[in-house]
XYZ file of N, CA and C in Angstrom:
825
model
N 52.849 -1.267 33.706
C 52.004 -0.970 32.934
C 52.425 -1.037 31.380
N 52.547 -2.038 31.073
C 53.414 -2.206 29.796
C 52.504 -2.280 28.472
N 51.142 -2.379 28.841
C 50.125 -2.023 27.700
C 49.887 -0.648 27.163
N 50.484 0.004 28.063
C 50.176 1.548 27.662
C 50.518 2.057 26.211
N 51.496 1.364 25.554
C 51.814 1.486 24.343
C 51.044 0.841 23.362
N 50.158 -0.160 23.518
C 49.414 -0.666 22.956
C 48.101 0.001 22.548
N 47.704 0.638 23.636
C 46.385 1.488 23.334
C 46.646 2.916 22.805
N 47.770 3.398 22.664
C 48.004 4.781 22.125
C 48.063 4.853 20.700
N 47.837 3.834 19.911
C 48.211 3.773 18.431
C 47.075 5.175 17.633
N 45.924 5.324 18.250
C 44.880 5.985 17.694
C 45.041 7.436 18.334
N 45.687 8.372 17.704
C 45.727 9.571 18.557
C 44.499 10.551 18.663
N 43.452 10.005 17.987
C 42.100 10.468 17.986
C 41.254 9.906 19.036
N 41.644 9.167 19.737
C 40.807 8.618 20.872
C 40.723 9.508 21.893
N 39.517 9.464 22.728
C 39.458 10.184 23.957
C 39.751 9.138 25.192
N 40.893 9.404 25.736
C 41.218 8.142 26.680
C 40.815 8.882 28.159
N 40.191 9.892 28.405
C 39.799 10.073 29.825
C 38.429 9.334 30.272
N 38.544 9.064 31.375
C 37.455 8.240 31.808
C 36.423 9.162 32.095
N 35.223 8.745 31.740
C 33.901 9.405 31.799
C 33.444 9.425 33.192
N 32.974 10.506 33.742
C 32.301 10.739 34.986
C 31.096 9.927 34.877
N 30.753 8.856 35.494
C 29.702 7.992 35.157
C 28.310 8.348 35.685
N 27.162 8.393 35.108
C 25.939 8.699 35.590
C 25.229 7.533 36.015
N 26.249 6.441 36.499
C 25.449 5.380 37.052
C 24.952 5.518 38.472
N 24.168 4.607 38.955
C 23.601 4.749 40.259
C 24.616 5.022 41.441
N 25.721 4.517 40.949
C 27.038 4.564 42.002
C 27.561 6.085 42.324
N 27.597 6.768 41.477
C 27.987 8.155 41.578
C 29.256 8.584 41.995
N 29.691 9.585 42.270
C 31.016 10.124 42.808
C 31.104 10.412 44.282
N 32.258 10.619 44.948
C 32.266 10.754 46.563
C 33.022 11.873 46.782
N 33.174 12.790 47.658
C 33.730 13.750 48.134
C 34.868 13.284 48.861
N 36.094 14.073 48.968
C 37.075 13.923 49.844
C 36.806 13.352 51.290
N 35.910 13.875 52.045
C 35.509 13.780 53.139
C 34.319 12.582 53.501
N 33.840 11.936 52.439
C 33.017 11.119 52.643
C 33.415 9.998 53.214
N 32.650 9.338 54.175
C 32.894 7.947 54.757
C 32.171 6.986 54.072
N 32.192 5.756 54.314
C 31.485 4.740 53.761
C 29.912 5.000 54.192
N 29.782 5.254 55.392
C 28.313 5.470 55.887
C 27.466 6.855 55.052
N 28.397 7.667 54.554
C 27.853 8.775 54.007
C 27.659 8.809 52.548
N 27.821 7.872 51.901
C 27.910 7.810 50.532
C 26.541 7.673 49.847
N 25.493 7.189 50.606
C 24.085 7.409 50.189
C 23.750 5.883 49.236
N 24.558 4.959 49.582
C 24.477 3.758 48.994
C 25.320 2.639 49.724
N 24.757 1.323 49.724
C 25.402 0.219 50.202
C 26.990 -0.025 49.557
N 28.071 0.283 50.139
C 29.106 -0.217 49.812
C 29.863 -1.001 50.742
N 29.132 -1.590 51.670
C 29.751 -2.715 52.584
C 29.994 -4.002 51.741
N 31.092 -4.300 52.134
C 31.457 -5.796 51.341
C 30.972 -6.995 51.990
N 30.713 -7.973 51.096
C 30.177 -9.282 51.788
C 31.709 -10.234 51.216
N 32.490 -10.749 52.102
C 33.464 -11.643 51.698
C 32.955 -12.993 51.359
N 33.599 -13.322 50.354
C 33.150 -14.871 49.922
C 34.364 -15.395 49.345
N 34.325 -16.838 49.489
C 35.209 -17.539 48.676
C 35.216 -17.410 47.349
N 36.563 -17.351 46.743
C 36.746 -16.996 45.266
C 35.653 -17.777 44.282
N 34.842 -16.787 43.941
C 33.804 -17.407 42.930
C 34.012 -17.014 41.322
N 35.319 -16.411 41.174
C 35.407 -16.003 39.923
C 35.115 -14.675 39.764
N 33.743 -14.246 39.601
C 33.231 -13.053 39.291
C 33.516 -12.596 37.969
N 33.741 -11.149 37.846
C 33.889 -10.548 36.556
C 35.194 -11.161 36.153
N 35.358 -11.422 34.912
C 36.635 -11.906 34.248
C 37.514 -10.702 33.980
N 38.644 -10.428 34.787
C 39.433 -9.359 34.687
C 40.775 -9.711 34.004
N 41.084 -10.891 33.441
C 42.347 -10.905 32.850
C 42.498 -9.835 31.607
N 43.384 -8.964 31.525
C 43.538 -7.978 30.724
C 42.836 -6.769 31.167
N 41.574 -6.934 31.650
C 40.859 -5.699 31.860
C 41.540 -5.092 33.052
N 42.072 -5.597 34.087
C 42.897 -5.071 35.370
C 43.680 -3.892 34.777
N 44.563 -4.457 33.814
C 45.674 -3.558 33.126
C 44.918 -2.450 32.434
N 43.982 -2.797 31.799
C 43.442 -1.574 31.072
C 42.802 -0.618 32.109
N 42.217 -1.142 33.146
C 41.469 -0.195 34.051
C 42.570 0.469 34.648
N 43.885 -0.154 34.861
C 44.995 0.973 35.559
C 45.446 2.086 34.464
N 45.516 1.504 33.194
C 45.911 2.689 32.112
C 45.038 3.508 32.136
N 43.646 3.455 32.080
C 42.663 4.347 31.863
C 42.584 5.470 33.095
N 42.745 4.867 34.224
C 42.921 5.520 35.711
C 44.056 6.517 35.548
N 45.013 5.914 35.211
C 46.591 6.782 35.030
C 46.116 8.082 34.227
N 45.479 7.789 33.000
C 45.245 8.778 31.870
C 44.306 9.988 32.750
N 43.354 9.420 33.443
C 42.551 10.201 34.166
C 43.022 11.218 35.054
N 43.989 10.499 35.966
C 44.650 11.152 36.941
C 45.553 12.266 36.296
N 46.430 12.006 35.237
C 47.159 12.830 34.397
C 46.336 14.004 33.898
N 45.003 13.724 33.266
C 44.436 14.725 32.727
C 43.872 15.804 33.857
N 43.488 15.146 35.071
C 42.815 16.338 36.230
C 44.092 16.973 36.595
N 45.185 16.393 36.873
C 46.454 17.155 37.303
C 46.778 18.078 36.182
N 46.833 17.854 35.067
C 47.305 18.754 33.881
C 46.362 20.078 33.909
N 44.851 19.752 34.164
C 44.106 20.763 34.084
C 44.405 21.523 35.309
N 44.599 21.177 36.342
C 44.808 21.937 37.612
C 46.022 22.754 37.471
N 47.199 22.045 37.157
C 48.496 22.877 36.871
C 48.088 24.019 35.987
N 47.439 24.000 34.898
C 47.538 24.763 33.932
C 46.613 26.317 34.504
N 45.887 26.018 35.532
C 45.077 27.001 36.000
C 46.110 28.116 36.402
N 47.385 27.684 36.655
C 48.301 28.706 37.228
C 49.634 28.004 37.235
N 50.321 27.845 35.793
C 51.308 27.001 35.600
C 52.479 26.977 36.732
N 52.961 28.113 36.811
C 54.414 28.384 37.619
C 53.937 27.957 39.131
N 52.899 28.723 39.534
C 52.594 28.520 40.953
C 52.378 27.128 41.261
N 51.231 26.533 40.496
C 50.756 25.384 40.979
C 51.559 24.277 40.697
N 52.553 24.302 39.567
C 53.664 23.190 39.539
C 54.624 23.559 40.711
N 54.967 24.535 41.117
C 55.802 24.450 42.336
C 55.135 23.893 43.501
N 53.889 24.187 43.744
C 53.014 23.587 44.688
C 53.063 21.861 44.659
N 52.974 21.590 43.486
C 52.867 20.025 43.201
C 54.106 19.554 43.474
N 55.361 20.091 43.047
C 56.695 19.558 43.453
C 56.813 19.554 45.014
N 56.621 20.492 45.525
C 56.781 20.438 46.896
C 55.952 19.774 47.658
N 54.624 19.266 47.297
C 53.768 18.231 47.788
C 54.391 16.967 47.573
N 54.619 16.642 46.424
C 55.401 15.251 46.101
C 56.549 14.948 46.921
N 57.532 16.166 46.998
C 58.472 15.927 48.090
C 58.259 15.670 49.210
N 57.148 16.141 49.842
C 56.597 16.045 51.307
C 56.154 14.695 51.343
N 55.796 13.883 50.323
C 55.284 12.600 50.401
C 56.754 11.828 50.730
N 57.654 12.278 49.964
C 58.881 11.498 50.270
C 59.313 11.611 51.657
N 59.287 12.753 52.225
C 59.856 13.086 53.526
C 58.603 12.209 54.612
N 57.662 12.191 54.293
C 56.466 11.707 55.191
C 56.806 10.254 55.357
N 56.939 9.501 54.284
C 57.144 8.188 54.415
C 58.516 7.558 55.367
N 59.336 8.347 55.847
C 60.333 8.120 56.594
C 59.969 7.853 58.058
N 58.886 8.473 58.101
C 58.151 8.409 59.597
C 56.909 7.629 59.584
N 56.675 6.979 58.571
C 55.596 6.110 58.698
C 55.760 4.498 58.206
N 54.781 3.814 58.310
C 55.103 2.404 58.146
C 54.676 2.121 56.701
N 53.787 3.013 55.937
C 53.656 2.935 54.588
C 54.614 3.635 53.710
N 54.423 3.130 52.287
C 55.360 3.986 51.490
C 54.460 4.419 50.238
N 54.767 5.694 49.787
C 54.320 5.980 48.807
C 54.914 5.578 47.406
N 56.260 5.301 47.360
C 57.106 4.790 46.536
C 58.088 4.062 47.277
N 58.777 2.897 46.713
C 59.834 2.228 47.199
C 61.115 3.180 47.415
N 61.863 3.200 48.239
C 62.903 4.073 48.434
C 63.985 4.134 47.406
N 64.147 2.987 46.616
C 65.280 3.072 45.620
C 64.558 3.757 44.394
N 63.196 3.500 44.183
C 62.201 4.194 43.064
C 62.562 5.841 43.303
N 62.168 6.431 44.656
C 62.289 7.620 45.040
C 63.864 8.046 44.552
N 64.809 7.389 45.038
C 66.198 7.983 44.910
C 66.751 7.684 43.422
N 66.319 6.897 42.713
C 66.793 6.659 41.302
C 66.137 7.146 39.943
N 64.521 7.377 40.486
C 63.839 7.755 39.342
C 63.058 8.981 39.553
N 62.737 9.479 40.798
C 61.941 10.576 40.951
C 62.440 11.791 41.572
N 63.238 11.692 42.696
C 64.010 12.978 43.055
C 64.494 14.145 42.287
N 65.113 13.490 41.243
C 65.884 14.238 40.232
C 64.755 15.044 39.410
N 63.608 14.574 39.450
C 62.648 15.265 38.525
C 61.795 16.291 39.254
N 62.106 16.556 40.553
C 61.385 17.435 41.419
C 61.990 18.777 41.533
N 62.112 19.314 40.141
C 62.582 21.129 40.106
C 61.349 21.759 40.166
N 61.732 22.908 40.741
C 60.693 23.896 40.885
C 61.502 25.349 40.149
N 60.620 26.345 40.276
C 61.257 27.682 39.555
C 61.341 27.607 37.902
N 60.373 26.739 37.485
C 60.546 26.435 36.079
C 59.525 27.403 35.278
N 59.848 27.916 34.126
C 58.902 28.747 33.429
C 57.832 27.691 32.797
N 56.720 28.566 32.549
C 55.529 27.836 31.963
C 55.890 27.209 30.806
N 56.716 27.665 29.950
C 56.993 26.878 28.682
C 57.793 25.670 29.114
N 58.839 25.629 30.041
C 59.511 24.498 30.560
C 58.514 23.471 31.219
N 57.588 23.744 32.001
C 56.694 22.999 32.496
C 55.897 22.361 31.481
N 55.306 23.063 30.565
C 54.591 22.167 29.365
C 55.427 21.449 28.520
N 56.630 21.618 28.278
C 57.371 20.910 27.486
C 58.010 19.615 28.364
N 58.523 19.740 29.469
C 58.819 18.740 30.138
C 57.799 17.880 31.053
N 56.854 18.328 31.476
C 55.996 17.531 32.370
C 54.670 17.503 31.787
N 54.021 18.407 31.232
C 52.672 18.287 30.776
C 52.267 17.792 29.210
N 53.556 17.261 28.518
C 53.564 16.881 27.150
C 53.292 15.247 27.102
N 52.853 14.901 28.343
C 52.759 13.332 28.613
C 51.818 12.699 27.309
N 51.026 13.272 26.753
C 50.084 12.864 25.901
C 50.871 12.467 24.401
N 51.823 13.223 24.190
C 52.913 12.902 23.176
C 53.332 11.619 23.543
N 53.934 11.382 24.656
C 54.431 10.188 25.124
C 53.563 8.882 24.974
N 52.299 9.269 25.250
C 51.227 8.259 25.233
C 50.928 7.961 23.667
N 50.817 8.904 22.792
C 50.555 8.572 21.491
C 51.860 7.963 20.625
N 53.167 8.085 21.364
C 54.222 7.400 20.759
C 54.446 5.892 21.347
N 53.448 5.683 22.353
C 53.471 4.328 22.936
C 54.564 4.233 24.011
N 54.930 5.522 24.685
C 56.032 5.508 25.689
C 55.530 6.346 26.794
N 54.303 5.980 27.256
C 53.841 6.757 28.327
C 54.621 6.601 29.863
N 55.393 5.305 29.895
C 56.191 4.983 30.847
C 57.260 5.803 31.165
N 57.790 6.623 29.894
C 58.767 7.545 29.962
C 58.494 9.035 30.426
N 57.110 9.177 30.436
C 56.711 10.581 30.766
C 57.127 10.959 32.352
N 57.645 11.959 32.627
C 57.802 12.417 33.959
C 56.909 12.239 34.811
N 55.795 13.125 34.286
C 54.696 13.194 35.260
C 54.148 12.020 35.748
N 54.150 10.916 34.849
C 53.446 9.672 34.799
C 54.451 8.968 35.994
N 55.728 8.985 35.773
C 56.607 8.268 36.597
C 56.630 8.681 38.142
N 56.244 9.952 38.209
C 56.013 10.458 39.636
C 54.972 9.787 40.549
N 53.790 9.443 39.689
C 52.549 8.974 40.163
C 52.312 7.279 40.068
N 53.117 6.654 39.233
C 52.736 5.290 38.967
C 53.532 4.668 39.935
N 52.726 3.628 40.523
C 53.292 2.779 41.558
C 52.951 1.429 41.188
N 52.231 1.258 39.931
C 51.770 -0.301 39.723
C 52.778 -1.505 39.552
N 54.114 -0.803 39.126
C 55.044 -1.842 38.934
C 56.072 -2.021 40.230
N 55.737 -1.465 41.104
C 56.318 -1.611 42.522
C 55.920 -2.669 43.263
N 56.823 -3.662 43.889
C 56.410 -4.428 44.982
C 56.378 -3.971 46.527
N 55.188 -3.977 47.013
C 55.344 -3.344 48.418
C 54.146 -2.396 48.880
N 54.356 -1.030 48.020
C 53.360 -0.350 48.434
C 51.891 -0.502 48.799
N 51.454 -1.701 47.796
C 50.039 -1.986 47.893
C 49.140 -1.161 47.315
N 49.423 -0.335 46.261
C 48.436 0.135 45.633
C 48.878 0.635 43.932
N 48.149 1.425 43.139
C 48.558 1.243 41.837
C 49.037 2.619 41.446
N 48.352 3.695 41.820
C 48.660 5.063 41.683
C 48.586 5.987 42.752
N 49.304 7.270 42.690
C 49.004 8.183 43.640
C 48.149 9.332 42.846
N 47.072 9.572 43.471
C 46.284 10.676 42.925
C 46.510 11.987 43.651
N 47.150 13.116 43.281
C 47.496 13.933 43.881
C 46.254 14.985 44.383
N 45.196 14.787 43.525
C 44.169 15.490 43.792
C 42.958 14.728 44.644
N 43.404 13.427 45.177
C 42.597 12.777 45.878
C 41.216 12.134 45.355
N 40.517 11.685 46.070
C 39.244 10.999 45.472
C 38.621 11.782 44.392
N 38.086 11.121 43.381
C 37.465 11.586 42.181
C 36.191 12.411 42.588
N 35.742 13.474 42.001
C 34.597 14.148 42.347
C 33.815 14.693 40.923
N 32.568 14.661 41.097
C 31.833 14.601 39.848
C 31.689 16.348 39.476
N 32.286 17.058 40.386
C 32.252 18.656 40.039
C 33.409 18.980 39.569
N 34.435 17.882 38.772
C 35.809 18.194 38.198
C 36.821 18.754 39.202
N 37.739 19.305 38.544
C 38.924 19.693 39.284
C 38.745 21.269 39.781
N 37.704 22.103 39.485
C 37.801 23.422 39.977
C 38.076 23.745 41.453
N 37.536 22.860 42.358
C 37.784 23.057 43.750
C 38.593 22.093 44.493
N 39.418 21.258 43.853
C 40.177 20.321 44.221
C 41.744 20.813 44.423
N 42.131 20.400 45.605
C 43.420 20.872 45.909
C 44.414 19.551 46.076
N 45.675 19.979 46.467
C 46.580 18.672 46.459
C 46.468 18.110 48.016
N 45.973 16.863 47.806
C 45.851 16.020 48.899
C 45.806 14.562 48.388
N 47.014 14.179 48.399
C 47.183 12.697 47.641
C 46.576 11.642 48.620
N 46.104 10.840 47.776
C 45.467 9.467 48.051
C 46.042 8.379 47.212
N 46.445 7.127 48.103
C 46.655 6.053 47.363
C 45.582 5.472 46.488
N 45.643 4.985 45.343
C 44.418 4.648 44.584
C 44.921 3.109 44.056
N 44.021 2.142 44.634
C 44.139 0.653 44.057
C 42.962 0.693 43.140
N 43.215 0.253 41.956
C 42.357 0.201 40.909
C 41.737 -1.413 40.750
N 40.466 -1.382 40.606
C 39.891 -2.748 40.394
C 38.900 -2.603 39.209
N 38.993 -3.733 38.178
C 38.180 -3.783 37.394
C 37.007 -4.467 37.705
N 35.852 -3.826 37.283
C 34.642 -4.510 37.545
C 33.546 -4.404 36.619
N 32.417 -5.205 36.892
C 31.427 -5.282 35.753
C 30.578 -3.952 35.848
N 29.758 -3.945 34.872
C 28.977 -2.527 34.693
C 28.101 -2.300 36.047
N 27.362 -3.294 36.263
C 26.388 -2.955 37.558
C 26.774 -3.862 38.786
N 26.475 -3.168 39.887
C 26.699 -3.773 41.122
C 25.774 -5.116 41.421
N 26.050 -5.939 41.988
C 27.344 -5.907 43.198
C 28.628 -6.099 42.292
N 29.694 -5.149 42.722
C 30.949 -5.414 42.111
C 31.878 -6.392 42.849
N 32.419 -7.327 42.031
C 33.227 -8.184 42.563
C 34.782 -7.914 42.340
N 35.417 -7.759 43.460
C 36.795 -7.469 43.544
C 37.576 -8.418 44.601
N 38.710 -8.411 44.153
C 39.835 -9.069 45.203
C 40.935 -8.222 45.769
N 41.242 -8.267 46.953
C 42.224 -7.772 47.491
C 43.198 -8.625 48.110
N 44.446 -8.428 47.709
C 45.418 -9.127 48.183
C 45.815 -8.848 49.810
N 46.376 -9.822 50.306
C 46.676 -9.474 51.681
C 47.543 -8.338 51.821
N 48.515 -8.144 50.947
C 49.414 -6.896 51.033
C 48.507 -5.773 51.091
N 47.637 -5.649 49.926
C 46.808 -4.486 49.659
C 46.084 -4.248 50.974
N 45.526 -5.032 51.483
C 44.678 -5.030 52.878
C 45.593 -4.386 53.946
N 46.909 -5.008 54.113
C 47.833 -4.587 55.125
C 48.439 -3.327 54.879
N 48.540 -2.835 53.797
C 49.072 -1.450 53.234
C 47.833 -0.422 53.565
N 46.746 -0.866 53.211
C 45.454 -0.123 53.348
C 45.339 0.295 54.893
N 45.527 -0.604 55.649
C 45.384 -0.542 57.064
C 46.400 0.515 57.648
N 47.453 0.438 57.203
C 48.583 1.562 57.569
C 48.217 2.665 57.233
N 47.866 3.208 56.033
C 47.325 4.347 55.748
C 46.144 4.975 56.485
N 44.994 4.162 56.477
C 43.819 4.389 57.368
C 43.922 4.710 58.626
N 44.919 4.183 59.410
C 45.140 4.134 60.758
C 45.970 5.373 61.078
N 46.348 6.290 59.975
C 47.170 7.418 60.087
C 46.339 8.581 59.721
N 46.322 9.573 61.003
C 45.359 10.649 60.728
C 45.453 11.454 59.658
N 44.478 11.777 58.966
C 44.443 12.394 57.771
C 44.904 11.838 56.484
N 44.960 10.394 56.636
C 45.242 9.599 55.326
C 43.908 8.595 55.058
N 43.705 8.717 53.838
C 42.860 7.570 53.330
C 43.346 6.470 52.476
N 42.565 5.667 51.890
C 42.861 4.797 50.830
C 41.747 4.408 50.020
N 42.123 4.661 48.639
C 40.800 4.402 47.635
C 40.777 3.318 46.962
N 39.692 2.646 46.871
C 39.501 1.662 45.872
C 38.728 2.186 44.770
N 39.353 2.344 43.631
C 38.728 2.809 42.402
C 38.192 1.790 41.539
N 36.875 1.755 41.372
C 36.241 0.682 40.592
C 36.164 1.272 39.236
N 36.471 0.330 38.079
C 36.567 0.837 36.833
C 35.723 -0.084 35.773
N 34.730 0.064 35.161
C 34.119 -0.693 34.304
C 35.041 -0.602 32.785
N 35.475 -1.835 32.554
C 36.129 -1.910 31.205
C 35.328 -2.708 30.173
N 34.483 -2.285 29.181
C 33.716 -3.081 28.643
C 34.548 -3.894 27.589
N 33.793 -4.774 26.982
C 34.520 -5.730 25.960
C 34.176 -4.792 24.728
N 35.150 -4.406 24.039
C 35.144 -3.488 22.720
C 36.618 -3.443 22.250
N 36.592 -2.782 20.864
C 37.824 -2.646 20.463
C 38.772 -1.657 20.867
N 38.261 -0.603 21.722
C 38.946 0.353 22.517
C 38.411 0.449 23.914
N 38.987 -0.760 24.535
C 38.602 -0.823 25.797
C 39.111 0.158 26.841
N 40.272 0.784 26.528
C 40.701 1.936 27.390
C 39.897 3.066 27.306
N 39.621 3.472 26.102
C 38.875 4.493 25.683
C 37.506 4.528 26.291
N 36.872 3.333 26.294
C 35.450 3.093 26.633
C 35.370 2.990 28.160
N 36.403 2.851 28.890
C 36.319 2.682 30.406
C 35.619 3.739 31.085
N 34.818 3.310 32.217
C 34.201 4.367 32.925
C 34.349 4.198 34.334
N 34.516 5.204 35.021
C 34.563 5.204 36.535
C 33.244 5.005 37.278
N 33.241 3.853 37.965
C 32.032 3.276 38.570
C 31.769 3.823 39.932
N 32.806 3.782 40.626
C 32.738 4.223 42.011
C 34.159 4.574 42.692
N 34.391 5.445 43.590
C 35.484 5.505 44.534
C 35.097 5.060 45.868
N 35.582 4.036 46.360
C 35.297 3.645 47.775
C 36.505 4.377 48.787
N 36.051 5.473 49.344
C 37.152 6.092 50.313
C 37.018 5.664 51.363
N 38.152 4.795 52.066
C 38.241 4.392 53.178
C 39.292 5.225 54.150
N 38.816 5.933 55.234
C 39.329 6.752 56.178
C 39.716 6.350 57.435
N 39.337 5.373 57.871
C 39.501 4.801 59.156
C 39.534 3.375 59.375
N 40.137 3.019 60.363
C 39.881 1.437 60.526
C 38.457 0.971 60.475
N 37.645 1.707 61.065
C 36.307 1.345 61.197
C 35.862 1.032 59.683
N 36.187 2.026 58.729
C 35.621 2.008 57.441
C 36.102 0.594 56.836
N 37.327 0.360 57.224
C 37.966 -0.972 56.451
C 37.308 -2.194 57.273
N 36.962 -2.218 58.579
C 36.373 -3.097 59.365
C 34.926 -3.387 58.677
N 34.233 -2.197 58.357
C 33.067 -2.508 57.703
C 32.841 -2.982 56.504
N 33.955 -2.867 55.666
C 34.192 -3.278 54.475
C 34.544 -4.902 54.534
N 35.524 -5.014 55.389
C 36.076 -6.443 55.484
C 35.938 -6.705 56.988
N 34.955 -7.357 57.695
C 34.957 -7.673 58.963
C 36.347 -8.392 59.265
N 36.934 -8.313 60.388
C 38.097 -9.132 61.027
C 37.864 -10.388 60.800
N 36.916 -10.907 61.209
C 36.706 -12.509 61.171
C 36.766 -13.054 59.753
N 36.277 -12.291 58.827
C 36.343 -12.747 57.529
C 37.658 -12.564 56.895
N 38.402 -11.700 57.363
C 39.776 -11.486 57.061
C 40.526 -12.607 57.529
N 40.361 -12.942 58.637
C 41.206 -13.849 59.190
C 40.873 -15.281 58.509
N 39.626 -15.366 58.197
C 39.331 -16.949 57.623
C 39.829 -16.932 56.106
N 40.143 -15.905 55.594
C 40.438 -15.745 54.085
C 41.970 -15.536 53.834
N 42.278 -15.048 54.836
C 43.891 -14.512 54.873
C 44.983 -15.675 54.198
N 44.672 -16.905 54.439
C 45.777 -17.825 54.187
C 45.505 -18.095 52.771
N 44.452 -17.798 51.949
C 44.532 -17.818 50.421
C 45.371 -16.807 49.832
N 45.724 -15.769 50.651
C 46.548 -14.747 50.008
C 45.659 -13.616 49.256
N 44.385 -13.798 49.086
C 43.361 -12.790 48.302
C 42.249 -12.807 49.120
N 41.471 -11.835 49.097
C 40.257 -11.496 49.894
C 39.246 -11.337 48.708
N 38.177 -12.033 48.335
C 37.246 -11.814 47.519
C 35.917 -11.082 48.073
N 35.550 -10.017 47.262
C 34.501 -9.264 47.946
C 33.529 -8.931 47.005
N 32.116 -8.799 47.457
C 30.964 -8.190 46.653
C 30.719 -7.050 47.101
N 30.499 -5.833 46.281
C 30.164 -4.533 46.799
C 29.009 -3.839 46.304
N 28.241 -3.566 46.920
C 27.127 -2.993 46.374
C 25.856 -3.824 46.799
């Protein structure tokens, strides 16, 4: 996520993704594809180009990361010492969980070399603020990658896990963070056009890792569709269009029928039109 420094020069920008009022709307943690009230089934097609995502894909990832950090910071600040300890315990539980699963939240060497040492509990509210909730200062200085909170959640530079970010509060909801609790979801970010149908591509690794998550009871996999407009402040003006929450093998098969996956798998990517 090397462009994080390039978008941080103007400290007055509002980097949070707006909860869009478009027809796609938000989705709750327990919403399946069939319950979202809209057509999110995918039609698989040979690569047609679709929305030009060169550069926008990384902008969409940065905007998504900032939104996740914003929401988590707000949640922690509701009760800093208690909530931060719960967050640390939760992240450590993901580390322990993956030793018994086929999927990974982070690669093993990333856990051991970059993350486990950050998981300190019983800190004071001031320590939490200074060491973990000051990520906007890092952003403004062009060094978001150095933020401890960001490093715990960013997966975009790792080969293997098959998604971009961990959202510790799960799929985005329109009613904010007030009633959200720790229930991590793997988030794969896709830059899309402003209006449906949304054209995206999944790599075969993303598909395979998604399948591992959704066939585990209680786990989901989220495709976060983000519109990044052509503007001077593309990250600042990005909007969340839709979370597609896949919670089962049936959800994935509805999005990508097996016969279509088999037909396209040799290309290394699967192109979809959604909506």
